[in-house]
Short mmCIF file of C-alpha atoms in Angstrom, two decimals:
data_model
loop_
_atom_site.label_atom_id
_atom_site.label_comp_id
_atom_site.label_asym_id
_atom_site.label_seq_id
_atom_site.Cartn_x
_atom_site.Cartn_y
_atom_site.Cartn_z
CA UNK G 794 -38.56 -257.34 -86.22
CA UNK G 795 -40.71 -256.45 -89.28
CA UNK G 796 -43.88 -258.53 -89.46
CA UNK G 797 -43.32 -258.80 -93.79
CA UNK G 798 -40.22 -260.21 -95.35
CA UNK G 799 -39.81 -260.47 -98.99
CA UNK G 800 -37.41 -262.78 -101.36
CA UNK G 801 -36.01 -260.96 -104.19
CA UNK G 802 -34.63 -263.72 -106.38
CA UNK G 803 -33.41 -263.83 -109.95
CA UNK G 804 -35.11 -267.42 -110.34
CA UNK G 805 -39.03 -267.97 -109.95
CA UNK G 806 -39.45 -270.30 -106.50
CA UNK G 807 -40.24 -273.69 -107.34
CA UNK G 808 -42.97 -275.97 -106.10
CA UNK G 809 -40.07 -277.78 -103.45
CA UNK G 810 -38.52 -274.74 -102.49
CA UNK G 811 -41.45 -273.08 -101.53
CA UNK G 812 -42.33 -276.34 -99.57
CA UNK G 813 -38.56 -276.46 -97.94
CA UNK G 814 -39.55 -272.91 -96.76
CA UNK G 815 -43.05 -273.46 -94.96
CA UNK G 816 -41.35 -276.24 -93.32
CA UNK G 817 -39.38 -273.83 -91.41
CA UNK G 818 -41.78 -274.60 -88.85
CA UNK G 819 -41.15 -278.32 -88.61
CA UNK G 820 -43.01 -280.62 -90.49
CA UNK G 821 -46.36 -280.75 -88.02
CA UNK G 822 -47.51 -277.33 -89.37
CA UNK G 823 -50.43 -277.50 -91.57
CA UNK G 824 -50.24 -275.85 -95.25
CA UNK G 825 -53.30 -274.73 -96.67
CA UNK G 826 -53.91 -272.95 -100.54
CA UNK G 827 -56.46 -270.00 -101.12
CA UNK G 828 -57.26 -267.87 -103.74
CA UNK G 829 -57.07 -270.70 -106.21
CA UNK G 830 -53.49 -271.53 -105.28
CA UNK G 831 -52.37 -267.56 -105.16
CA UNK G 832 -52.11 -267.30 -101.64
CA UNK G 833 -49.99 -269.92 -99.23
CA UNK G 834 -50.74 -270.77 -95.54
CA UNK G 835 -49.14 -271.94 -92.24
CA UNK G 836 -51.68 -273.10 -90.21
CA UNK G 837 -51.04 -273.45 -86.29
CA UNK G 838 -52.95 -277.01 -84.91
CA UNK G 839 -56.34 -275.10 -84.51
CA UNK G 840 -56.25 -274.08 -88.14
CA UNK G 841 -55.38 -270.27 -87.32
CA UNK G 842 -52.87 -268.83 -89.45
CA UNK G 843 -49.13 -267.88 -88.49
CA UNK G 844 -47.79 -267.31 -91.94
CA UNK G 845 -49.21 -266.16 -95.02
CA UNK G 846 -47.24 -266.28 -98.47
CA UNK G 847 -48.69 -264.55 -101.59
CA UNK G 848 -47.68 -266.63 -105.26
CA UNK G 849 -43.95 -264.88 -106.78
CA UNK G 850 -44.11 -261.45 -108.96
CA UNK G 851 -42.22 -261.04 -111.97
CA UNK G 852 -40.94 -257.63 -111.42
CA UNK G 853 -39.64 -256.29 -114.98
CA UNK G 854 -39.53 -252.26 -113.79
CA UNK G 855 -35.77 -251.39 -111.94
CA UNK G 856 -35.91 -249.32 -109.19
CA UNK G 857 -39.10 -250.80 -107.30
CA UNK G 858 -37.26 -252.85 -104.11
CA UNK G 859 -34.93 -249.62 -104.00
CA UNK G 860 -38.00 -247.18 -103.56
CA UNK G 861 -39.95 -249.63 -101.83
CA UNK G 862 -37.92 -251.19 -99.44
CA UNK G 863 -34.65 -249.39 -99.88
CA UNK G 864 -33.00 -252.64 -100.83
CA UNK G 865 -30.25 -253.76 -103.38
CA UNK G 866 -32.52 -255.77 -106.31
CA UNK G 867 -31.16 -258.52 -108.87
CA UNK G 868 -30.88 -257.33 -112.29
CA UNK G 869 -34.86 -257.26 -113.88
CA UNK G 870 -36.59 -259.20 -114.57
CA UNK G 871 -36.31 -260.77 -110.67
CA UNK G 872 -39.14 -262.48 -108.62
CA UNK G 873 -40.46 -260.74 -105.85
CA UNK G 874 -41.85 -263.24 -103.11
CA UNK G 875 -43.55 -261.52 -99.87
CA UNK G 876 -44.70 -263.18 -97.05
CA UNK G 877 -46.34 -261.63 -93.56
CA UNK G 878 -46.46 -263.43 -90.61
CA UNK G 879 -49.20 -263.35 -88.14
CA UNK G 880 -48.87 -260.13 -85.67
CA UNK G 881 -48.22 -260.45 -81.95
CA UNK G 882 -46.52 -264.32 -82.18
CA UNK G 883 -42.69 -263.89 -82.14
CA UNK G 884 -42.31 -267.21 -83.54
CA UNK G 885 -44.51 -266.24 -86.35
CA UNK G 886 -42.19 -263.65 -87.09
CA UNK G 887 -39.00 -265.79 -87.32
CA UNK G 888 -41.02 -268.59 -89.06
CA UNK G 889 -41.27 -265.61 -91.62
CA UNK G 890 -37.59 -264.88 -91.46
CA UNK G 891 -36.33 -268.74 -92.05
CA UNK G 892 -39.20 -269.07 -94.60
CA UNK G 893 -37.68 -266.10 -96.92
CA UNK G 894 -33.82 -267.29 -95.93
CA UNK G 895 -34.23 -270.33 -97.22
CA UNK G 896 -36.29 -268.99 -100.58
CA UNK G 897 -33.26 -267.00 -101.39
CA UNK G 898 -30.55 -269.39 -100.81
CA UNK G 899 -31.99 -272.44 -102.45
CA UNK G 900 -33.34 -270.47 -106.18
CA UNK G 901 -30.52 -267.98 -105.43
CA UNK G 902 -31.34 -263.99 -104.41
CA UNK G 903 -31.49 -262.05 -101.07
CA UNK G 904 -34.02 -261.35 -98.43
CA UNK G 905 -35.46 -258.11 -96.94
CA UNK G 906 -34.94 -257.22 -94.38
CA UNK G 907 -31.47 -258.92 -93.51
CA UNK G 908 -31.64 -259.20 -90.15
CA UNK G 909 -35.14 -261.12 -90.20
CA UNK G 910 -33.60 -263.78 -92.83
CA UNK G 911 -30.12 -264.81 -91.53
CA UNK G 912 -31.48 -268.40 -90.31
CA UNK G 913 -32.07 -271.61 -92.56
CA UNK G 914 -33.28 -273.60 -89.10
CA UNK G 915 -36.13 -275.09 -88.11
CA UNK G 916 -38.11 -272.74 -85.80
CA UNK G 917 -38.88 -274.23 -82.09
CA UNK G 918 -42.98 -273.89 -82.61
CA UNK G 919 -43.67 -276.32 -80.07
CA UNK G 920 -47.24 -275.31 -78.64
CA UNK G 921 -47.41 -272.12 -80.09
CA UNK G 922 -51.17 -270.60 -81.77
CA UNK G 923 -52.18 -267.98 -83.35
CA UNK G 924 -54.32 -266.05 -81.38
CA UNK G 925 -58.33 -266.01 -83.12
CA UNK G 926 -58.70 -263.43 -85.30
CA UNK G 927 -62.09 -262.64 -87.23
CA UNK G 928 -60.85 -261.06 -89.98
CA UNK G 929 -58.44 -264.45 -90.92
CA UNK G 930 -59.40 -264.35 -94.38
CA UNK G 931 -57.18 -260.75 -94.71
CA UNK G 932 -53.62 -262.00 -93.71
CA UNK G 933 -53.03 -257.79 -93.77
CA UNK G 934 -55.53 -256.71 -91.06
CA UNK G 935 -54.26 -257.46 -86.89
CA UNK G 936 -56.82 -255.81 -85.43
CA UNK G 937 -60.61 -256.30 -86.13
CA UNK G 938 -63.51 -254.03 -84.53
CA UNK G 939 -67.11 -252.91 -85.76
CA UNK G 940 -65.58 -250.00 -86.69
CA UNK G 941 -62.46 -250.26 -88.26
CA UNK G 942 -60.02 -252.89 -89.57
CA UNK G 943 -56.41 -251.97 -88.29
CA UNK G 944 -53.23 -253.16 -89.95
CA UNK G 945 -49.48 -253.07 -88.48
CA UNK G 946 -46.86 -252.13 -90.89
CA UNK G 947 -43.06 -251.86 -90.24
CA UNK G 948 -41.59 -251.27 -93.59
CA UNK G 949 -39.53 -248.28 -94.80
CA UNK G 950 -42.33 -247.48 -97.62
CA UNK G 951 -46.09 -248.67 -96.92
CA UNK G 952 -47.21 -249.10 -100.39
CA UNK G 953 -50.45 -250.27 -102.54
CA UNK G 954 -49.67 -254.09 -102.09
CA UNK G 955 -51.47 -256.63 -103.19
CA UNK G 956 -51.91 -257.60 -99.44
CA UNK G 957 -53.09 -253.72 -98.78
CA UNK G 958 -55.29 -253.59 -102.03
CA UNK G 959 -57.37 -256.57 -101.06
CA UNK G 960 -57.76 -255.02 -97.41
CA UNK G 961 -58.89 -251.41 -98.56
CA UNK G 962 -61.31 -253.46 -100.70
CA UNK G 963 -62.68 -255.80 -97.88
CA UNK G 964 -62.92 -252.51 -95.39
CA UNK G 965 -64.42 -250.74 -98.23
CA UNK G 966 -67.29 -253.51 -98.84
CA UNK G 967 -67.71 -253.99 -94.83
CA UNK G 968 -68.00 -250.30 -94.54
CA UNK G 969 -65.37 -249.83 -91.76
CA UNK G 970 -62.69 -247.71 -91.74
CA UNK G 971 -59.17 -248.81 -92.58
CA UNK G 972 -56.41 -247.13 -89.83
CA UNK G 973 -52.71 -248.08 -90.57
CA UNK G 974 -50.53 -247.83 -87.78
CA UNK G 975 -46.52 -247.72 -88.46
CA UNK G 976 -43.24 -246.52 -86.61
CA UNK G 977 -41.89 -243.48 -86.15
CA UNK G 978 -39.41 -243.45 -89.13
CA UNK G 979 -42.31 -244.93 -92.28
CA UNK G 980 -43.36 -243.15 -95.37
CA UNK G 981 -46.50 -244.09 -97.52
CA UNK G 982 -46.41 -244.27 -101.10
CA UNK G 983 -48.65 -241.54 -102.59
CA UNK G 984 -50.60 -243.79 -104.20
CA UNK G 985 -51.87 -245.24 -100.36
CA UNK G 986 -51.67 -241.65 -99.17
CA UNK G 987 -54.69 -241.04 -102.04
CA UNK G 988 -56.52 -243.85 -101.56
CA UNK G 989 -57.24 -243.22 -97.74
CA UNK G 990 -60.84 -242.58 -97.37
CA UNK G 991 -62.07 -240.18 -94.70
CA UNK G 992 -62.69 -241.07 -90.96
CA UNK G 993 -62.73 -243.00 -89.55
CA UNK G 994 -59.46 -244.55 -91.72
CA UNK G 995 -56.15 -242.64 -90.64
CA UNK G 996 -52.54 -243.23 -90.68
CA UNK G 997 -51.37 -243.69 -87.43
CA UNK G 998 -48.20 -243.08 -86.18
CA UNK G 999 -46.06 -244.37 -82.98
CA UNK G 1000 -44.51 -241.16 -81.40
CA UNK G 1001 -42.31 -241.19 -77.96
CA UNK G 1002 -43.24 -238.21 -76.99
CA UNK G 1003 -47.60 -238.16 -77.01
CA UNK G 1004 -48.01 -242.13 -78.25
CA UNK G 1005 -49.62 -241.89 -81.42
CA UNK G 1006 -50.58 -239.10 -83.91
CA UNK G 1007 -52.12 -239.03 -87.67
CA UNK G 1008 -49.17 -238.59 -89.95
CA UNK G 1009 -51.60 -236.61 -92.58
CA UNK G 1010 -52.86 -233.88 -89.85
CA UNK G 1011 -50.44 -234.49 -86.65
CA UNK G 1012 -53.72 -234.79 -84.54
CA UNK G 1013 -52.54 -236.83 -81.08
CA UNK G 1014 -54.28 -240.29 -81.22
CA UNK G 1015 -55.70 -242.49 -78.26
CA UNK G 1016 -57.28 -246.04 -78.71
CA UNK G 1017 -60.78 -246.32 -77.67
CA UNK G 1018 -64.19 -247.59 -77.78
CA UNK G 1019 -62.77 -250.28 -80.56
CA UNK G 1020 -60.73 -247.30 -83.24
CA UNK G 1021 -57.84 -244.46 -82.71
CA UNK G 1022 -59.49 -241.28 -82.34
CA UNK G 1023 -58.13 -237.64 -81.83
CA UNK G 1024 -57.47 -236.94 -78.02
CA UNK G 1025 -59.46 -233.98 -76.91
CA UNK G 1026 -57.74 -231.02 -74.91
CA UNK G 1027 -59.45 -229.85 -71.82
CA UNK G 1028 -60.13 -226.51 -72.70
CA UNK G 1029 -61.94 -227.86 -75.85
CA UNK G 1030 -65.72 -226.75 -76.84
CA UNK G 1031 -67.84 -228.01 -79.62
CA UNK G 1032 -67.22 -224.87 -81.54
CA UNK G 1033 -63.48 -225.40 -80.62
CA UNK G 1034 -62.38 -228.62 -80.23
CA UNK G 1035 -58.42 -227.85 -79.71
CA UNK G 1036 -57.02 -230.84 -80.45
CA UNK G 1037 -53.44 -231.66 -79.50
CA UNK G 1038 -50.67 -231.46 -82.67
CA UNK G 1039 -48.09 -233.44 -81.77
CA UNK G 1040 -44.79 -231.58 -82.11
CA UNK G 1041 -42.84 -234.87 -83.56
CA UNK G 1042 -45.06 -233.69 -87.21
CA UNK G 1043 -45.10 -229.72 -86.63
CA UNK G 1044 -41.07 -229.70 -86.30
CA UNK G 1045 -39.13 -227.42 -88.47
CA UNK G 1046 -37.49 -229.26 -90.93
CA UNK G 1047 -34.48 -227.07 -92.89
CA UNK G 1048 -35.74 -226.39 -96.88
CA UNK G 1049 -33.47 -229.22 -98.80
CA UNK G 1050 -34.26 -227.32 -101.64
CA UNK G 1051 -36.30 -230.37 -103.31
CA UNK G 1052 -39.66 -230.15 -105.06
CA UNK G 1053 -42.36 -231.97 -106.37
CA UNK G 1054 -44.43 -231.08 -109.42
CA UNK G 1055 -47.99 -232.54 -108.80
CA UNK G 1056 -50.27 -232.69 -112.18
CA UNK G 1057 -53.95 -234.24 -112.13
CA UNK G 1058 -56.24 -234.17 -115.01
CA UNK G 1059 -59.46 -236.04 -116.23
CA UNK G 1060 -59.57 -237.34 -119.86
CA UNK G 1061 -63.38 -238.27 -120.61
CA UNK G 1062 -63.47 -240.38 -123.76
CA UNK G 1063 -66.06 -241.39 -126.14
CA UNK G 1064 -66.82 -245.08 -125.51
CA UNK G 1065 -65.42 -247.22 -128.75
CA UNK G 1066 -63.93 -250.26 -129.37
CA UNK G 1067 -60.63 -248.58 -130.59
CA UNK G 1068 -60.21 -246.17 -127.84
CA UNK G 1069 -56.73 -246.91 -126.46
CA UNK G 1070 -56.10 -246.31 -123.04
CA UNK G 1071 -52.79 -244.55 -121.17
CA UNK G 1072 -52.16 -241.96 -124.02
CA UNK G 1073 -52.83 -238.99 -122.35
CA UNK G 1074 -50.43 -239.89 -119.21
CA UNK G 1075 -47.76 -240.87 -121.56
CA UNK G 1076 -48.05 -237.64 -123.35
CA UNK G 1077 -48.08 -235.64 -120.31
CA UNK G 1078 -45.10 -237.96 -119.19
CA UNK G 1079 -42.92 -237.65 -122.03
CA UNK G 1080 -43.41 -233.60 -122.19
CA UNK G 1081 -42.25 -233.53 -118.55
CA UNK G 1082 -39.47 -236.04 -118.35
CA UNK G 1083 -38.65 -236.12 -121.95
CA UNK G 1084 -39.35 -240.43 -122.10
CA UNK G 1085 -42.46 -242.43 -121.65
CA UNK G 1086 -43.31 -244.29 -118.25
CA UNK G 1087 -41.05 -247.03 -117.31
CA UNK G 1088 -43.77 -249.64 -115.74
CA UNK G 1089 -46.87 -249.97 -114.60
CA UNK G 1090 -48.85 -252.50 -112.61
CA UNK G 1091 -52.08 -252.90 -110.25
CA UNK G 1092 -50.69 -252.90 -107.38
CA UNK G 1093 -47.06 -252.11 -106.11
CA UNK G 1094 -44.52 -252.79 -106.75
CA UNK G 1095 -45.30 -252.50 -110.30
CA UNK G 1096 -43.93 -254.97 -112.31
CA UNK G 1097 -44.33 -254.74 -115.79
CA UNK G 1098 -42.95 -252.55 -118.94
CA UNK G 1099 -45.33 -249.85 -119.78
CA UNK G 1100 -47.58 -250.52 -122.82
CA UNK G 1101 -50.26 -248.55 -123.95
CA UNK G 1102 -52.01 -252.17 -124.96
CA UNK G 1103 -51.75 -253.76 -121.67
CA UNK G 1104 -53.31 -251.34 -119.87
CA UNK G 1105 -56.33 -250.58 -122.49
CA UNK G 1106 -56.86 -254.80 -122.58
CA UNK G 1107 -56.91 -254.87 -118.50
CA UNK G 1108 -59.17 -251.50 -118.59
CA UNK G 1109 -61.87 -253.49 -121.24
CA UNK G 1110 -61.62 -257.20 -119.22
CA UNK G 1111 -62.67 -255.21 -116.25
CA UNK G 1112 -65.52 -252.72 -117.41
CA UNK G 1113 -67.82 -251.77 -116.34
CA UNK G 1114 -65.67 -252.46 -113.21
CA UNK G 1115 -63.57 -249.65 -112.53
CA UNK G 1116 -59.55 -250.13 -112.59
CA UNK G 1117 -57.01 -248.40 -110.91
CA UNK G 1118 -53.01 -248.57 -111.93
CA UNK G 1119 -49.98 -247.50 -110.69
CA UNK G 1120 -47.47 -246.45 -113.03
CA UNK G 1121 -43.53 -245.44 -112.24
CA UNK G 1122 -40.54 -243.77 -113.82
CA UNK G 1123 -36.96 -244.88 -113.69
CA UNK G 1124 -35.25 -243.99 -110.59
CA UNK G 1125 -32.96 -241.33 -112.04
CA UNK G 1126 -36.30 -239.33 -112.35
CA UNK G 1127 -38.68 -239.98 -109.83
CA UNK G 1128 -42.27 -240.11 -111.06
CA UNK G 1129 -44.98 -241.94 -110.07
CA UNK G 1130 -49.10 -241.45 -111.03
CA UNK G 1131 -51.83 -243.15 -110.10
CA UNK G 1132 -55.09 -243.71 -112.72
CA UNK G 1133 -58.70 -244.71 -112.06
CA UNK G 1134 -60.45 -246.09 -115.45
CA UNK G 1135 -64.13 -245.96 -115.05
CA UNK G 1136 -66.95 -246.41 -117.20
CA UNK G 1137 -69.73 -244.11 -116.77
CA UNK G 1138 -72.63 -242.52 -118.47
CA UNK G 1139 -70.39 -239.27 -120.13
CA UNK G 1140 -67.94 -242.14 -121.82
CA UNK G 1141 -64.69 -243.42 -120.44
CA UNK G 1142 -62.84 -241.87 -117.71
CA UNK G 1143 -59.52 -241.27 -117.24
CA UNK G 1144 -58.68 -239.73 -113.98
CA UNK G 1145 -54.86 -238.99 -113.25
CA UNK G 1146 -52.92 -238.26 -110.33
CA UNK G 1147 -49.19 -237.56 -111.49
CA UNK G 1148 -45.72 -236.13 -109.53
CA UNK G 1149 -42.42 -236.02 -110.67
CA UNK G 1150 -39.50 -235.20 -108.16
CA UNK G 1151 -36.51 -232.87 -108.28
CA UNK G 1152 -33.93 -232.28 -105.62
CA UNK G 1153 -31.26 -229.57 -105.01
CA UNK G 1154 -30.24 -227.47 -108.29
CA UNK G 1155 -32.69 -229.10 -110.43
CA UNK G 1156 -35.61 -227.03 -111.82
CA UNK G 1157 -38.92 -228.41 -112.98
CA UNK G 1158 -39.47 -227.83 -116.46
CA UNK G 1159 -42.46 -225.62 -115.58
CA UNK G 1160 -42.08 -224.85 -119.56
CA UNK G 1161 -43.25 -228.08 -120.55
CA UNK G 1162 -47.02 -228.01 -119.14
CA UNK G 1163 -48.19 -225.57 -121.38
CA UNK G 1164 -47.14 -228.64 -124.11
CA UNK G 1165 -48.70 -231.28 -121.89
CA UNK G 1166 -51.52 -229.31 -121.59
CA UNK G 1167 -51.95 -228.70 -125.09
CA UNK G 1168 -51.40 -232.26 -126.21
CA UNK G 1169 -54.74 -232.96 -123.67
CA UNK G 1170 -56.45 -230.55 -125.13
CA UNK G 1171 -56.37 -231.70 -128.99
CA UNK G 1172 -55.94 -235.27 -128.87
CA UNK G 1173 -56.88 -236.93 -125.18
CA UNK G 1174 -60.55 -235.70 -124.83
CA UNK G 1175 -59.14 -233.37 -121.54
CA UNK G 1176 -61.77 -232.17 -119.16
CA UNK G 1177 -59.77 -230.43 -116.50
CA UNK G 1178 -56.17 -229.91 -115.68
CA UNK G 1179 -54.37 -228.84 -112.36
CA UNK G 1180 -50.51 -228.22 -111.98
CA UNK G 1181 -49.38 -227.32 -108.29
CA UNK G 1182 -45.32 -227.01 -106.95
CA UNK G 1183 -44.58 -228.16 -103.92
CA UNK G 1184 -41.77 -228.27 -101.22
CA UNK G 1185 -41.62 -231.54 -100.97
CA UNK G 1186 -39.52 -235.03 -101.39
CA UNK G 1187 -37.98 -235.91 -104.38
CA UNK G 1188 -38.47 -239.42 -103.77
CA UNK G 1189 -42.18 -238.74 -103.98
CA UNK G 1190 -43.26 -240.62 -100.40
CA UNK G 1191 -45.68 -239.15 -97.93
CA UNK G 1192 -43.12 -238.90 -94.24
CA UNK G 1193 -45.21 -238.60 -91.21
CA UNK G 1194 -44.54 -234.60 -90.59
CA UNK G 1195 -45.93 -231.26 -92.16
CA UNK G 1196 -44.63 -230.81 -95.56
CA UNK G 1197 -47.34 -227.52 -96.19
CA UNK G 1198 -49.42 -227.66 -99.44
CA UNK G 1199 -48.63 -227.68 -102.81
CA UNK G 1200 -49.25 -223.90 -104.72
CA UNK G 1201 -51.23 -223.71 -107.76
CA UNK G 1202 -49.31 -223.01 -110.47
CA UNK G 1203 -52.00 -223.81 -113.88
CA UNK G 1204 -55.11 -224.84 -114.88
CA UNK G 1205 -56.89 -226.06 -117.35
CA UNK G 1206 -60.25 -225.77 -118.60
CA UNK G 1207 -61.01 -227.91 -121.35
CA UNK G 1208 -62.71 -227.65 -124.87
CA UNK G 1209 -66.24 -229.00 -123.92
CA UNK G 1210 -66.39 -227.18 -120.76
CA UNK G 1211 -65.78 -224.35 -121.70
CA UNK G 1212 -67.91 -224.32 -124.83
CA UNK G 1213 -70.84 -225.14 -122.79
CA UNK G 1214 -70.26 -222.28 -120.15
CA UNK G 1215 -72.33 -219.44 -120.68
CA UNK G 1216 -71.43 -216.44 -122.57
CA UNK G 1217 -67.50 -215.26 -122.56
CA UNK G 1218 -67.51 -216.06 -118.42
CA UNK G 1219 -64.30 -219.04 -119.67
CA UNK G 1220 -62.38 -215.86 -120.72
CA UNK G 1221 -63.19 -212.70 -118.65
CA UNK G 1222 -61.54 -213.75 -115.28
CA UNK G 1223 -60.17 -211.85 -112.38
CA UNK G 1224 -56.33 -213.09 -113.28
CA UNK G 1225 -53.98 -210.82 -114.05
CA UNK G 1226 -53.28 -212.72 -117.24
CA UNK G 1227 -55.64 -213.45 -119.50
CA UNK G 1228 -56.26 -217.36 -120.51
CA UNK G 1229 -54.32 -218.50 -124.03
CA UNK G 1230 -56.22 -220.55 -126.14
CA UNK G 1231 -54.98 -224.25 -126.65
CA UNK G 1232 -56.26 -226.29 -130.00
CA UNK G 1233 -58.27 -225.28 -132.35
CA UNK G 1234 -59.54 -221.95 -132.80
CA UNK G 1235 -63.06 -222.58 -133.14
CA UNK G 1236 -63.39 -225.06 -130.44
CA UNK G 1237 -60.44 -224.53 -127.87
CA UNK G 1238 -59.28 -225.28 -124.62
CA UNK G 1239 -58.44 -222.34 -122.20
CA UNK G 1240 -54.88 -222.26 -119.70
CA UNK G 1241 -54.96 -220.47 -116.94
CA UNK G 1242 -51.89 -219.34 -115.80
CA UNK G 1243 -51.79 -218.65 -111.88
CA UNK G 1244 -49.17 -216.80 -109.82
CA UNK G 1245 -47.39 -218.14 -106.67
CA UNK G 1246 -44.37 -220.44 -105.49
CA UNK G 1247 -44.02 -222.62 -102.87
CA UNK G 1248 -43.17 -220.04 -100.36
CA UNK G 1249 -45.77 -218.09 -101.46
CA UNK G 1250 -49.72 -218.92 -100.98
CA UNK G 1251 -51.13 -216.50 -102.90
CA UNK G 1252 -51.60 -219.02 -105.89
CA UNK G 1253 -54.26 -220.51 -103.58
CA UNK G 1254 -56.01 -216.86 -103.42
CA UNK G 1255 -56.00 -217.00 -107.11
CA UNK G 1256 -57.13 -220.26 -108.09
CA UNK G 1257 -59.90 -219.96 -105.70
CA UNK G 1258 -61.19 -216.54 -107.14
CA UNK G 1259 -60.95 -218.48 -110.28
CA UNK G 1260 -62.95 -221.43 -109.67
CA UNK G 1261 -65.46 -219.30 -108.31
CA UNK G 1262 -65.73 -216.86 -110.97
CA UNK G 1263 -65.96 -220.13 -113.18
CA UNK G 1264 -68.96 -221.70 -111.33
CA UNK G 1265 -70.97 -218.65 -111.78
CA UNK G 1266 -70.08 -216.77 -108.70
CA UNK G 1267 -70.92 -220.10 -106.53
CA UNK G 1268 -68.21 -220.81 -103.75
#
């Protein structure tokens, strides 16, 4: 049974049903508030927790339980209340289950998943605890060592939860690495796949075959000395360390004939009161899909209508904090970014992570990023600008299993950089093609069109002889 359940409900939980729900454990469990009332606790007799509720999220953006947890959703808006119980206590688990049942019956909705909400009784808790765990004040993380902080999920889609967010925070500040095991059949969400730091953090993977292996780089996995680690092969060396692969991730998997179309570009702004924020993802957006975002959030799922307002006044009340956002498209076309807003000496920076799906028989309008890129280039301050095609999902999550790189397909060089680059070394490349000029004649940006497909690496080759011809001959 999953450790998370989550009540989608058309009707925000009131005060009493949220109370008729913690007492799923019988009225001689102890309740406790943190987070000034945003996050809800079970407590077992010692004070240790067994279930932990975060406060109800308007969710105004369709499509988000459907790519999230593959579940049918209420008309938006809907609520979207998610609990987790304490790992490792069965009870905890169905205290979950009867906590989200009765949510949804008494405001009216559904749970996820079904078959952990299908009882409105009172759980038998009699003289069960929660076992001590250090790290109580992140209801995410199970496992706690020096050297990591390890969190169970079992959910079709691991994504950038608020429950996840505050944990890659706390790991971040404690300087440990973050390691997230799941089961066999899990996808991330790009936007955790980008987030995970280096190692020690990993996504770990339960496999029948070897145990566990990292779902990024199919490395076998062993737990030891307090963290997973890579298993080393007998015949390894220091120059050659051999690790296993395991074969679950290296498997063949027959070419569905979808693809992804990755974009990433930095916007570097002059700092001003009037700068608005989100315009050069929107114009990217609408070249490509032909219609702005549909919603955007901190966290997933997001929950909110995309404005260009919203996300400029969140981006000012947190400066000179950075922010990061996740923004979605509407579930006919899958597209998903993720930004980073940061403040920093050159002005405001926009840094943009973008993909946009298509399965069998669709094409991606290739055709449109020389418009995208040209609408960064005279109106969004562009610094850089990288377009790859990849065989890969149309849904957009990360599966545990080789999917092969993405193939350069453009870049970008914008107007300031390549102003200040030294004589006509912008122009005079080893491409084939020679750049076109984007904006303004006397100040313009330069696209680089590279050559390759996905079943062809040789737009790797390219870009690379590219970047180093830019940097001055400097690999």
């Amino acid at each position: 049974m999953t450790k998370d359940v989550v009540a989608l409900t058309k009707t925000m939980p009131d005060p009493l049903s949220v109370i008729a729900g913690l007492l799923s454990g019988g009225p001689d469990k102890l309740v406790g508030a943190e987070a000034d009332g945003a996050l809800v606790r079970l407590h077992d007799e010692q004070g240790r927790p067994l279930l932990s509720v975060e406060a109800p999220l308007l969710v105004q953006v369709r499509g988000e339980a459907r790519r999230l947890l593959g579940a049918d959703e209420p008309e938006v808006p809907y609520w979207w209340t998610e609990a987790r119980a304490t790992t490792g206590v069965k009870e905890a688990e169905a205290l979950a289950g009867t906590f989200a049942a009765r949510i949804a019956t008494l405001v009216g909705g559904t749970a996820w998943p079904r078959e952990a909400a299908t009882s409105l009784a009172v759980v038998d808790t009699a003289g069960m605890t929660a076992v001590p765990v250090p790290a109580a004040a992140q209801p995410a993380v199970d496992v706690l060592t020096d050297k990591v902080a390890v969190v169970i999920q079992d959910r079709p889609v691991v994504a950038m939860t608020a429950w996840l967010a505050d944990t890659f925070r706390a790991a971040a500040n404690a300087r440990l690495g973050l390691q997230i095991v799941t089961p066999a059949g899990t996808r991330l969400s790009p936007t955790v796949r980008s987030a995970l730091p280096g190692w020690p953090s990993r996504w770990v993977v339960q496999d029948e075959k070897c145990g566990y292996y990292d779902g990024l780089s199919g490395a076998v996995l062993q737990w030891a000395n307090g963290l997973f680690v890579t298993v080393e092969s007998p015949q390894a060396t220091p120059e050659d360390p051999r690790t296993p692969v395991a074969e679950t991730f290296t498997q063949q998997i027959a070419d569905t004939g979808e693809r992804q179309l990755a974009v990433s570009f930095r916007c570097v702004h002059p700092a001003d009161d009037r700068l608005v924020l989100g315009g050069a993802l929107e114009a990217v957006w609408r070249e490509i899909t032909g219609e702005p975002p549909a919603g955007w959030g901190t966290e997933e799922p997001a929950n909110l209508p995309w404005s260009l307002r919203q996300v400029t006044d969140v981006a000012f009340e947190r400066s000179p904090e950075p922010t990061w956002l996740v923004v979605v498209g509407v579930p006919e076309r899958p597209a998903l970014a993720s930004v980073r807003i940061s403040r920093t000496t050159a002005g405001v920076e926009e840094d943009v992570t973008m993909a946009f799906g298509y399965g069998p028989g669709e094409t991606a309008p290739t055709d449109a990023v020389i418009r995208a890129a040209e609408a960064l280039a005279t109106r969004h301050d562009l610094q850089s600008m990288l377009v790859q095609v990849r065989r890969a999902r149309r849904d957009l999550s990360v599966p545990p299993r080789f999917e092969g790189p993405g193939v350069p397909y453009a870049f970008v060089l914008g107007a300031e950089e390549v102003r200040t680059m030294p004589g006509d070394r912008a122009r005079n490349t080893p491409l084939r093609e020679k750049p076109r000029e984007l904006g303004p004649r006397t100040r313009p940006a330069l696209y680089y069109q590279l050559p390759g497909d996905p079943s062809d690496l040789s737009g790797w080759k390219a870009f690379e002889e590219l970047m180093t011809h830019l940097k001055g001959g400097r690999a």
